[in-house]
PDB file of C-alpha atoms and ligand atoms in Angstrom:
ATOM      1  CA  MET I  95      -5.261 -57.015  26.536  1.00 70.00           C
ATOM      2  CA  THR I  96      -8.429 -56.031  24.745  1.00 85.00           C
ATOM      3  CA  ARG I  97      -7.745 -53.403  22.185  1.00 92.00           C
ATOM      4  CA  LYS I  98     -10.040 -50.444  21.831  1.00 97.00           C
ATOM      5  CA  ILE I  99     -11.167 -49.496  18.374  1.00 98.00           C
ATOM      6  CA  LEU I 100     -13.239 -46.442  17.593  1.00 98.00           C
ATOM      7  CA  LEU I 101     -15.427 -46.634  14.525  1.00 98.00           C
ATOM      8  CA  VAL I 102     -16.496 -43.271  13.091  1.00 98.00           C
ATOM      9  CA  GLU I 103     -19.090 -43.924  10.408  1.00 97.00           C
ATOM     10  CA  ASP I 104     -22.461 -42.280   9.818  1.00 97.00           C
ATOM     11  CA  GLU I 105     -24.028 -45.154   7.891  1.00 96.00           C
ATOM     12  CA  ASP I 106     -25.682 -47.286  10.540  1.00 96.00           C
ATOM     13  CA  ALA I 107     -25.664 -50.481   8.490  1.00 95.00           C
ATOM     14  CA  ILE I 108     -21.909 -50.338   7.786  1.00 94.00           C
ATOM     15  CA  ARG I 109     -21.131 -49.331  11.356  1.00 96.00           C
ATOM     16  CA  LYS I 110     -23.129 -52.205  12.864  1.00 96.00           C
ATOM     17  CA  PHE I 111     -21.688 -54.708  10.428  1.00 94.00           C
ATOM     18  CA  VAL I 112     -18.076 -53.704  11.057  1.00 95.00           C
ATOM     19  CA  LYS I 113     -18.676 -53.550  14.797  1.00 96.00           C
ATOM     20  CA  ILE I 114     -20.033 -57.113  14.913  1.00 96.00           C
ATOM     21  CA  ASN I 115     -17.071 -58.372  12.918  1.00 95.00           C
ATOM     22  CA  LEU I 116     -14.493 -56.636  15.082  1.00 96.00           C
ATOM     23  CA  GLU I 117     -16.165 -57.714  18.314  1.00 96.00           C
ATOM     24  CA  ARG I 118     -16.072 -61.261  17.080  1.00 95.00           C
ATOM     25  CA  GLU I 119     -12.305 -60.850  16.822  1.00 94.00           C
ATOM     26  CA  GLY I 120     -12.112 -59.723  20.406  1.00 94.00           C
ATOM     27  CA  TYR I 121     -11.891 -55.952  20.092  1.00 96.00           C
ATOM     28  CA  GLN I 122     -13.737 -53.493  22.249  1.00 97.00           C
ATOM     29  CA  VAL I 123     -15.545 -51.308  19.722  1.00 98.00           C
ATOM     30  CA  PHE I 124     -16.853 -47.786  20.278  1.00 98.00           C
ATOM     31  CA  GLU I 125     -19.193 -46.267  17.721  1.00 98.00           C
ATOM     32  CA  ALA I 126     -19.471 -42.668  16.627  1.00 98.00           C
ATOM     33  CA  PRO I 127     -22.023 -41.593  13.995  1.00 97.00           C
ATOM     34  CA  SER I 128     -20.416 -38.182  13.410  1.00 97.00           C
ATOM     35  CA  GLY I 129     -17.006 -36.535  13.413  1.00 97.00           C
ATOM     36  CA  GLU I 130     -17.792 -34.491  16.526  1.00 98.00           C
ATOM     37  CA  ASP I 131     -18.821 -37.630  18.406  1.00 98.00           C
ATOM     38  CA  GLY I 132     -15.704 -39.342  17.113  1.00 98.00           C
ATOM     39  CA  VAL I 133     -13.415 -36.680  18.572  1.00 98.00           C
ATOM     40  CA  ASP I 134     -15.307 -36.698  21.903  1.00 98.00           C
ATOM     41  CA  ILE I 135     -15.219 -40.466  22.247  1.00 98.00           C
ATOM     42  CA  ALA I 136     -11.553 -40.635  21.225  1.00 98.00           C
ATOM     43  CA  ARG I 137     -10.673 -38.174  23.996  1.00 97.00           C
ATOM     44  CA  LYS I 138     -12.717 -40.091  26.537  1.00 98.00           C
ATOM     45  CA  GLU I 139     -11.791 -43.662  25.645  1.00 97.00           C
ATOM     46  CA  GLU I 140      -8.324 -43.188  24.122  1.00 95.00           C
ATOM     47  CA  PRO I 141      -8.595 -46.062  21.633  1.00 97.00           C
ATOM     48  CA  GLU I 142      -5.485 -47.535  20.013  1.00 95.00           C
ATOM     49  CA  ILE I 143      -7.044 -47.497  16.557  1.00 96.00           C
ATOM     50  CA  VAL I 144      -9.633 -45.338  14.815  1.00 97.00           C
ATOM     51  CA  ILE I 145     -11.462 -46.423  11.684  1.00 97.00           C
ATOM     52  CA  LEU I 146     -12.589 -43.218  10.132  1.00 96.00           C
ATOM     53  CA  ASP I 147     -15.062 -42.628   7.340  1.00 95.00           C
ATOM     54  CA  ILE I 148     -14.371 -39.465   5.338  1.00 93.00           C
ATOM     55  CA  MET I 149     -17.865 -38.359   4.344  1.00 93.00           C
ATOM     56  CA  LEU I 150     -19.518 -37.503   7.633  1.00 94.00           C
ATOM     57  CA  PRO I 151     -22.154 -34.992   8.680  1.00 92.00           C
ATOM     58  CA  GLY I 152     -20.552 -31.963  10.363  1.00 91.00           C
ATOM     59  CA  ILE I 153     -16.778 -32.094  10.463  1.00 96.00           C
ATOM     60  CA  ASP I 154     -15.467 -34.587   7.936  1.00 94.00           C
ATOM     61  CA  GLY I 155     -13.035 -37.427   8.376  1.00 94.00           C
ATOM     62  CA  PHE I 156     -10.054 -35.358   7.205  1.00 92.00           C
ATOM     63  CA  GLU I 157     -10.666 -32.810   9.933  1.00 93.00           C
ATOM     64  CA  VAL I 158     -11.191 -35.528  12.539  1.00 95.00           C
ATOM     65  CA  CYS I 159      -7.931 -37.126  11.417  1.00 93.00           C
ATOM     66  CA  ARG I 160      -6.088 -33.815  11.693  1.00 90.00           C
ATOM     67  CA  ILE I 161      -7.426 -33.137  15.195  1.00 94.00           C
ATOM     68  CA  LEU I 162      -6.758 -36.631  16.515  1.00 94.00           C
ATOM     69  CA  ARG I 163      -3.319 -36.908  14.941  1.00 88.00           C
ATOM     70  CA  GLN I 164      -2.307 -33.674  16.620  1.00 87.00           C
ATOM     71  CA  GLU I 165      -3.513 -34.809  20.024  1.00 92.00           C
ATOM     72  CA  TYR I 166      -2.469 -38.456  19.759  1.00 90.00           C
ATOM     73  CA  PRO I 167       0.630 -38.950  17.610  1.00 83.00           C
ATOM     74  CA  ASP I 168       0.704 -42.676  18.431  1.00 85.00           C
ATOM     75  CA  LEU I 169      -2.867 -43.381  17.389  1.00 91.00           C
ATOM     76  CA  GLY I 170      -3.440 -45.771  14.478  1.00 92.00           C
ATOM     77  CA  ILE I 171      -5.817 -44.337  11.890  1.00 93.00           C
ATOM     78  CA  ILE I 172      -7.404 -46.187   8.969  1.00 93.00           C
ATOM     79  CA  MET I 173      -9.538 -44.053   6.668  1.00 91.00           C
ATOM     80  CA  LEU I 174     -12.524 -45.281   4.687  1.00 92.00           C
ATOM     81  CA  THR I 175     -13.399 -43.678   1.411  1.00 89.00           C
ATOM     82  CA  ALA I 176     -16.000 -44.166  -1.278  1.00 86.00           C
ATOM     83  CA  LYS I 177     -14.733 -41.507  -3.660  1.00 80.00           C
ATOM     84  CA  ALA I 178     -11.744 -41.232  -5.959  1.00 73.00           C
ATOM     85  CA  GLU I 179     -11.387 -37.532  -5.080  1.00 74.00           C
ATOM     86  CA  ASP I 180     -10.885 -38.483  -1.450  1.00 77.00           C
ATOM     87  CA  LEU I 181      -8.215 -40.914  -2.454  1.00 73.00           C
ATOM     88  CA  ASP I 182      -6.375 -38.108  -4.229  1.00 67.00           C
ATOM     89  CA  LYS I 183      -6.630 -36.037  -1.105  1.00 72.00           C
ATOM     90  CA  ILE I 184      -5.342 -38.849   1.101  1.00 71.00           C
ATOM     91  CA  MET I 185      -2.449 -39.312  -1.305  1.00 65.00           C
ATOM     92  CA  GLY I 186      -1.647 -35.669  -1.764  1.00 56.00           C
ATOM     93  CA  LEU I 187      -1.925 -34.171   1.656  1.00 59.00           C
ATOM     94  CA  GLN I 188      -0.581 -34.725   5.088  1.00 63.00           C
ATOM     95  CA  PHE I 189      -3.657 -35.728   7.021  1.00 68.00           C
ATOM     96  CA  GLY I 190      -1.800 -38.364   8.896  1.00 73.00           C
ATOM     97  CA  SER I 191      -3.766 -41.554   8.334  1.00 80.00           C
ATOM     98  CA  ASP I 192      -1.777 -44.784   8.547  1.00 83.00           C
ATOM     99  CA  ASP I 193      -3.821 -46.638   6.009  1.00 86.00           C
ATOM    100  CA  TYR I 194      -6.960 -46.317   3.935  1.00 86.00           C
ATOM    101  CA  MET I 195      -9.530 -48.597   2.393  1.00 89.00           C
ATOM    102  CA  THR I 196     -11.987 -47.956  -0.382  1.00 89.00           C
ATOM    103  CA  LYS I 197     -15.650 -48.830   0.011  1.00 90.00           C
ATOM    104  CA  PRO I 198     -17.103 -51.334  -0.392  1.00 89.00           C
ATOM    105  CA  PHE I 199     -14.560 -53.384   1.510  1.00 89.00           C
ATOM    106  CA  ASN I 200     -14.377 -56.909   2.763  1.00 89.00           C
ATOM    107  CA  PRO I 201     -14.371 -57.237   6.578  1.00 89.00           C
ATOM    108  CA  THR I 202     -11.624 -59.861   6.438  1.00 89.00           C
ATOM    109  CA  GLU I 203      -9.421 -57.426   4.591  1.00 90.00           C
ATOM    110  CA  LEU I 204     -10.184 -54.726   7.161  1.00 93.00           C
ATOM    111  CA  SER I 205      -9.151 -57.006   9.981  1.00 91.00           C
ATOM    112  CA  LEU I 206      -5.897 -57.881   8.177  1.00 90.00           C
ATOM    113  CA  ARG I 207      -5.197 -54.167   7.829  1.00 91.00           C
ATOM    114  CA  ILE I 208      -5.872 -53.720  11.521  1.00 94.00           C
ATOM    115  CA  LYS I 209      -3.477 -56.537  12.400  1.00 91.00           C
ATOM    116  CA  SER I 210      -0.768 -55.004  10.252  1.00 89.00           C
ATOM    117  CA  LEU I 211      -1.332 -51.630  11.907  1.00 90.00           C
ATOM    118  CA  GLU I 212      -1.208 -53.224  15.362  1.00 90.00           C
ATOM    119  CA  ARG I 213       2.206 -54.684  14.610  1.00 86.00           C
ATOM    120  CA  ARG I 214       3.433 -51.224  13.694  1.00 85.00           C
ATOM    121  CA  LEU I 215       1.887 -49.699  16.809  1.00 85.00           C
ATOM    122  CA  ASP I 216       3.519 -52.355  18.974  1.00 82.00           C
ATOM    123  CA  ALA I 217       6.867 -51.947  17.279  1.00 75.00           C
ATOM    124  CA  LYS I 218       6.799 -48.289  18.151  1.00 68.00           C
ATOM    125  CA  ASN I 219       4.959 -48.163  21.434  1.00 63.00           C
ATOM    126  CA  VAL I 220       6.105 -51.204  23.331  1.00 59.00           C
ATOM    127  CA  LYS I 221       9.472 -50.297  24.730  1.00 55.00           C
ATOM    128  CA  SER I 222      12.109 -52.894  24.047  1.00 50.00           C
ATOM    129  CA  LYS I 223      13.789 -54.474  27.051  1.00 49.00           C
ATOM    130  CA  VAL I 224      17.238 -54.113  25.594  1.00 49.00           C
ATOM    131  CA  ASN I 225      18.652 -50.927  24.306  1.00 53.00           C
ATOM    132  CA  ASP I 226      19.183 -51.729  20.680  1.00 62.00           C
ATOM    133  CA  GLY I 227      20.856 -48.446  20.218  1.00 84.00           C
ATOM    134  CA  VAL I 228      20.897 -44.966  18.919  1.00 89.00           C
ATOM    135  CA  ILE I 229      21.462 -44.360  15.231  1.00 89.00           C
ATOM    136  CA  ALA I 230      22.804 -40.931  14.422  1.00 89.00           C
ATOM    137  CA  HIS I 231      23.092 -39.412  10.970  1.00 90.00           C
ATOM    138  CA  LYS I 232      23.588 -35.696  11.249  1.00 89.00           C
ATOM    139  CA  PRO I 233      21.360 -33.803  11.885  1.00 93.00           C
ATOM    140  CA  PHE I 234      19.149 -36.741  12.856  1.00 94.00           C
ATOM    141  CA  ARG I 235      19.167 -39.125  15.747  1.00 94.00           C
ATOM    142  CA  LEU I 236      16.927 -42.145  16.199  1.00 93.00           C
ATOM    143  CA  ASP I 237      16.713 -43.552  19.691  1.00 91.00           C
ATOM    144  CA  THR I 238      15.416 -47.086  19.236  1.00 86.00           C
ATOM    145  CA  TYR I 239      15.081 -47.606  22.977  1.00 83.00           C
ATOM    146  CA  ALA I 240      12.939 -44.588  23.723  1.00 84.00           C
ATOM    147  CA  ARG I 241      11.417 -44.853  20.216  1.00 87.00           C
ATOM    148  CA  LYS I 242      12.091 -41.212  19.569  1.00 91.00           C
ATOM    149  CA  PHE I 243      13.434 -39.266  16.628  1.00 95.00           C
ATOM    150  CA  TYR I 244      15.303 -36.002  16.775  1.00 96.00           C
ATOM    151  CA  ARG I 245      16.516 -33.379  14.399  1.00 96.00           C
ATOM    152  CA  ASP I 246      19.184 -31.040  15.781  1.00 94.00           C
ATOM    153  CA  GLY I 247      18.329 -32.310  19.240  1.00 93.00           C
ATOM    154  CA  GLU I 248      14.675 -31.445  18.896  1.00 95.00           C
ATOM    155  CA  GLU I 249      12.152 -34.274  18.967  1.00 95.00           C
ATOM    156  CA  LEU I 250       9.992 -34.693  15.884  1.00 95.00           C
ATOM    157  CA  GLU I 251       6.728 -36.533  16.509  1.00 91.00           C
ATOM    158  CA  LEU I 252       6.391 -39.462  14.135  1.00 90.00           C
ATOM    159  CA  THR I 253       3.404 -41.742  13.717  1.00 88.00           C
ATOM    160  CA  PRO I 254       4.159 -45.430  14.355  1.00 87.00           C
ATOM    161  CA  THR I 255       4.344 -46.066  10.618  1.00 90.00           C
ATOM    162  CA  GLU I 256       6.647 -43.109  10.007  1.00 92.00           C
ATOM    163  CA  TYR I 257       8.870 -44.232  12.860  1.00 92.00           C
ATOM    164  CA  LEU I 258       9.320 -47.686  11.348  1.00 93.00           C
ATOM    165  CA  ILE I 259      10.129 -46.219   7.941  1.00 95.00           C
ATOM    166  CA  MET I 260      12.731 -43.920   9.493  1.00 95.00           C
ATOM    167  CA  LYS I 261      14.225 -46.854  11.386  1.00 94.00           C
ATOM    168  CA  LEU I 262      14.422 -48.874   8.178  1.00 95.00           C
ATOM    169  CA  PHE I 263      16.078 -45.972   6.362  1.00 95.00           C
ATOM    170  CA  MET I 264      18.569 -45.238   9.089  1.00 93.00           C
ATOM    171  CA  GLU I 265      19.544 -48.888   9.399  1.00 91.00           C
ATOM    172  CA  ASN I 266      20.219 -48.921   5.659  1.00 91.00           C
ATOM    173  CA  PRO I 267      21.940 -45.652   4.855  1.00 90.00           C
ATOM    174  CA  GLY I 268      22.613 -45.001   1.208  1.00 90.00           C
ATOM    175  CA  ARG I 269      20.805 -48.118   0.045  1.00 92.00           C
ATOM    176  CA  ALA I 270      18.045 -47.740  -2.526  1.00 93.00           C
ATOM    177  CA  MET I 271      14.901 -49.562  -1.479  1.00 95.00           C
ATOM    178  CA  ASN I 272      11.901 -50.212  -3.614  1.00 93.00           C
ATOM    179  CA  ARG I 273       8.332 -49.671  -2.492  1.00 93.00           C
ATOM    180  CA  ASP I 274       7.594 -53.365  -2.148  1.00 92.00           C
ATOM    181  CA  GLU I 275      10.556 -53.889   0.124  1.00 93.00           C
ATOM    182  CA  ILE I 276       9.554 -50.965   2.320  1.00 95.00           C
ATOM    183  CA  LEU I 277       5.976 -52.217   2.294  1.00 93.00           C
ATOM    184  CA  SER I 278       6.961 -55.709   3.318  1.00 92.00           C
ATOM    185  CA  LYS I 279       9.357 -54.595   6.078  1.00 92.00           C
ATOM    186  CA  VAL I 280       7.098 -51.955   7.557  1.00 92.00           C
ATOM    187  CA  TRP I 281       3.560 -53.129   6.821  1.00 89.00           C
ATOM    188  CA  GLY I 282       4.289 -56.839   6.803  1.00 87.00           C
ATOM    189  CA  ASP I 283       4.200 -59.490   4.109  1.00 84.00           C
ATOM    190  CA  ASP I 284       0.501 -60.123   4.544  1.00 80.00           C
ATOM    191  CA  TYR I 285      -0.437 -56.522   3.851  1.00 84.00           C
ATOM    192  CA  LEU I 286      -2.787 -56.520   0.876  1.00 79.00           C
ATOM    193  CA  GLY I 287      -3.026 -52.804   0.239  1.00 80.00           C
ATOM    194  CA  ASP I 288      -1.501 -50.747  -2.516  1.00 83.00           C
ATOM    195  CA  SER I 289       2.179 -49.814  -2.322  1.00 85.00           C
ATOM    196  CA  LYS I 290       1.092 -46.198  -2.916  1.00 85.00           C
ATOM    197  CA  ILE I 291       0.637 -46.037   0.854  1.00 88.00           C
ATOM    198  CA  VAL I 292       4.446 -45.965   1.014  1.00 91.00           C
ATOM    199  CA  ASP I 293       4.480 -42.757  -1.039  1.00 90.00           C
ATOM    200  CA  VAL I 294       1.820 -41.215   1.181  1.00 87.00           C
ATOM    201  CA  ASN I 295       3.949 -41.815   4.246  1.00 90.00           C
ATOM    202  CA  ILE I 296       7.156 -40.671   2.571  1.00 94.00           C
ATOM    203  CA  ARG I 297       5.473 -37.428   1.561  1.00 91.00           C
ATOM    204  CA  ARG I 298       4.414 -36.873   5.137  1.00 90.00           C
ATOM    205  CA  LEU I 299       7.847 -37.726   6.495  1.00 94.00           C
ATOM    206  CA  ARG I 300       9.473 -35.311   4.094  1.00 95.00           C
ATOM    207  CA  ALA I 301       7.127 -32.569   5.253  1.00 92.00           C
ATOM    208  CA  LYS I 302       8.336 -33.231   8.785  1.00 93.00           C
ATOM    209  CA  ILE I 303      12.056 -33.668   8.297  1.00 95.00           C
ATOM    210  CA  GLU I 304      13.138 -31.886   5.112  1.00 96.00           C
ATOM    211  CA  ASP I 305      13.963 -28.181   4.897  1.00 95.00           C
ATOM    212  CA  ASN I 306      12.222 -28.093   1.558  1.00 95.00           C
ATOM    213  CA  PRO I 307       9.975 -31.137   1.028  1.00 92.00           C
ATOM    214  CA  ALA I 308       9.758 -30.321  -2.692  1.00 92.00           C
ATOM    215  CA  LYS I 309      13.533 -30.709  -2.946  1.00 95.00           C
ATOM    216  CA  PRO I 310      14.240 -33.502  -0.516  1.00 95.00           C
ATOM    217  CA  GLN I 311      17.783 -33.681   0.715  1.00 93.00           C
ATOM    218  CA  PHE I 312      17.526 -36.663   3.059  1.00 95.00           C
ATOM    219  CA  ILE I 313      14.896 -38.980   1.610  1.00 97.00           C
ATOM    220  CA  GLU I 314      15.847 -39.210  -2.029  1.00 95.00           C
ATOM    221  CA  THR I 315      13.605 -40.519  -4.760  1.00 95.00           C
ATOM    222  CA  VAL I 316      15.224 -43.278  -6.764  1.00 93.00           C
ATOM    223  CA  TRP I 317      13.589 -42.979 -10.128  1.00 90.00           C
ATOM    224  CA  GLY I 318      11.401 -45.881 -11.182  1.00 85.00           C
ATOM    225  CA  MET I 319      12.266 -47.727  -8.012  1.00 89.00           C
ATOM    226  CA  GLY I 320      11.704 -46.212  -4.629  1.00 93.00           C
ATOM    227  CA  TYR I 321      13.651 -44.291  -2.053  1.00 96.00           C
ATOM    228  CA  ARG I 322      17.039 -43.942  -0.464  1.00 95.00           C
ATOM    229  CA  TRP I 323      18.098 -42.491   2.837  1.00 95.00           C
ATOM    230  CA  PHE I 324      20.958 -40.191   2.080  1.00 88.00           C
ATOM    231  CA  VAL I 325      23.826 -39.804   4.484  1.00 78.00           C
ATOM    232  CA  LEU I 326      25.843 -36.627   4.460  1.00 65.00           C
ATOM    233  CA  GLU I 327      29.439 -37.289   3.525  1.00 60.00           C
ATOM    234  CA  GLU I 328      31.010 -36.201   6.785  1.00 55.00           C
ATOM    235  CA  ASP I 329      29.092 -38.938   8.599  1.00 46.00           C
ATOM    236  CA  GLN I 330      30.299 -41.787   6.492  1.00 44.00           C
TER     237      GLN I 330
HETATM  238 CA1   CA L 291     -20.223 -41.645   5.303  1.00 57.08          CA
END
C-alpha cells in the first residue's frame, strides 16, 4: 500500500527537496504551500501522515495541527520548526503533534522519523486478529482489540502515540519507567529524536485523562527518572 503524506511548507525549495526524497522512498506526496491549502488537501486526500511547517503564511502550523488533530485523531503529525520559541510551544502546549524536527534537518533523519511514526500508526490502527484483551484499572479501560481507551465508560480519543504509551503503562502498573525505556518501547530503538518528546506526550495525556493535570493522580512523575502508572489500591 502506498502511503499518503501531506507536506505543508511554504518554502518551495524545502518542499520540493523533501517531496523528491519521500517519493524516492515510495510515498505518494501531496504539497501544500499554506496552512489553508494544507487543511483543504488533508480533508480531500486523507493522508496518513502530515509534515507540517510552523511558520506559514495565513494560519500557522499550530492552528493547522489543532484543526487536523480534532478532525483526524489517528493522523500522524510531524512538525518542522526553525525557532527555539516554537520548540517551547510544542513542548508546553497540547497541539497534538506526534513528533517534531528542527530545521535544517537531514532527509534521512526525516524518513527514519516517518518510519517510526508509521509503526506507531500501524500498532494502533491495524486491528489485531486475536483479541489480546482488555486491561482495566478503575476508572480506565483499554481495549487492545478495538484499540480504544475509556474513562468511566466514555471513550477518550488518543493519538496513536498516546495510545501506545497508555498501553505500555497499563501493562506495567506501578512500575517506574524512565524516558529512554518509554522512548524505545513506543518510538522504537532506531528513533533518533530527543527523549523530551516523551514529556510532550505525557503532558498531553495528562490533559486528557487527569482530573487536574497539574496534580496528576494516574500518571505520576518519578523524580529524576520518568513516569509511573499508578493503580488505585482497590484494583490491586
Ligand atoms: Ca515556513
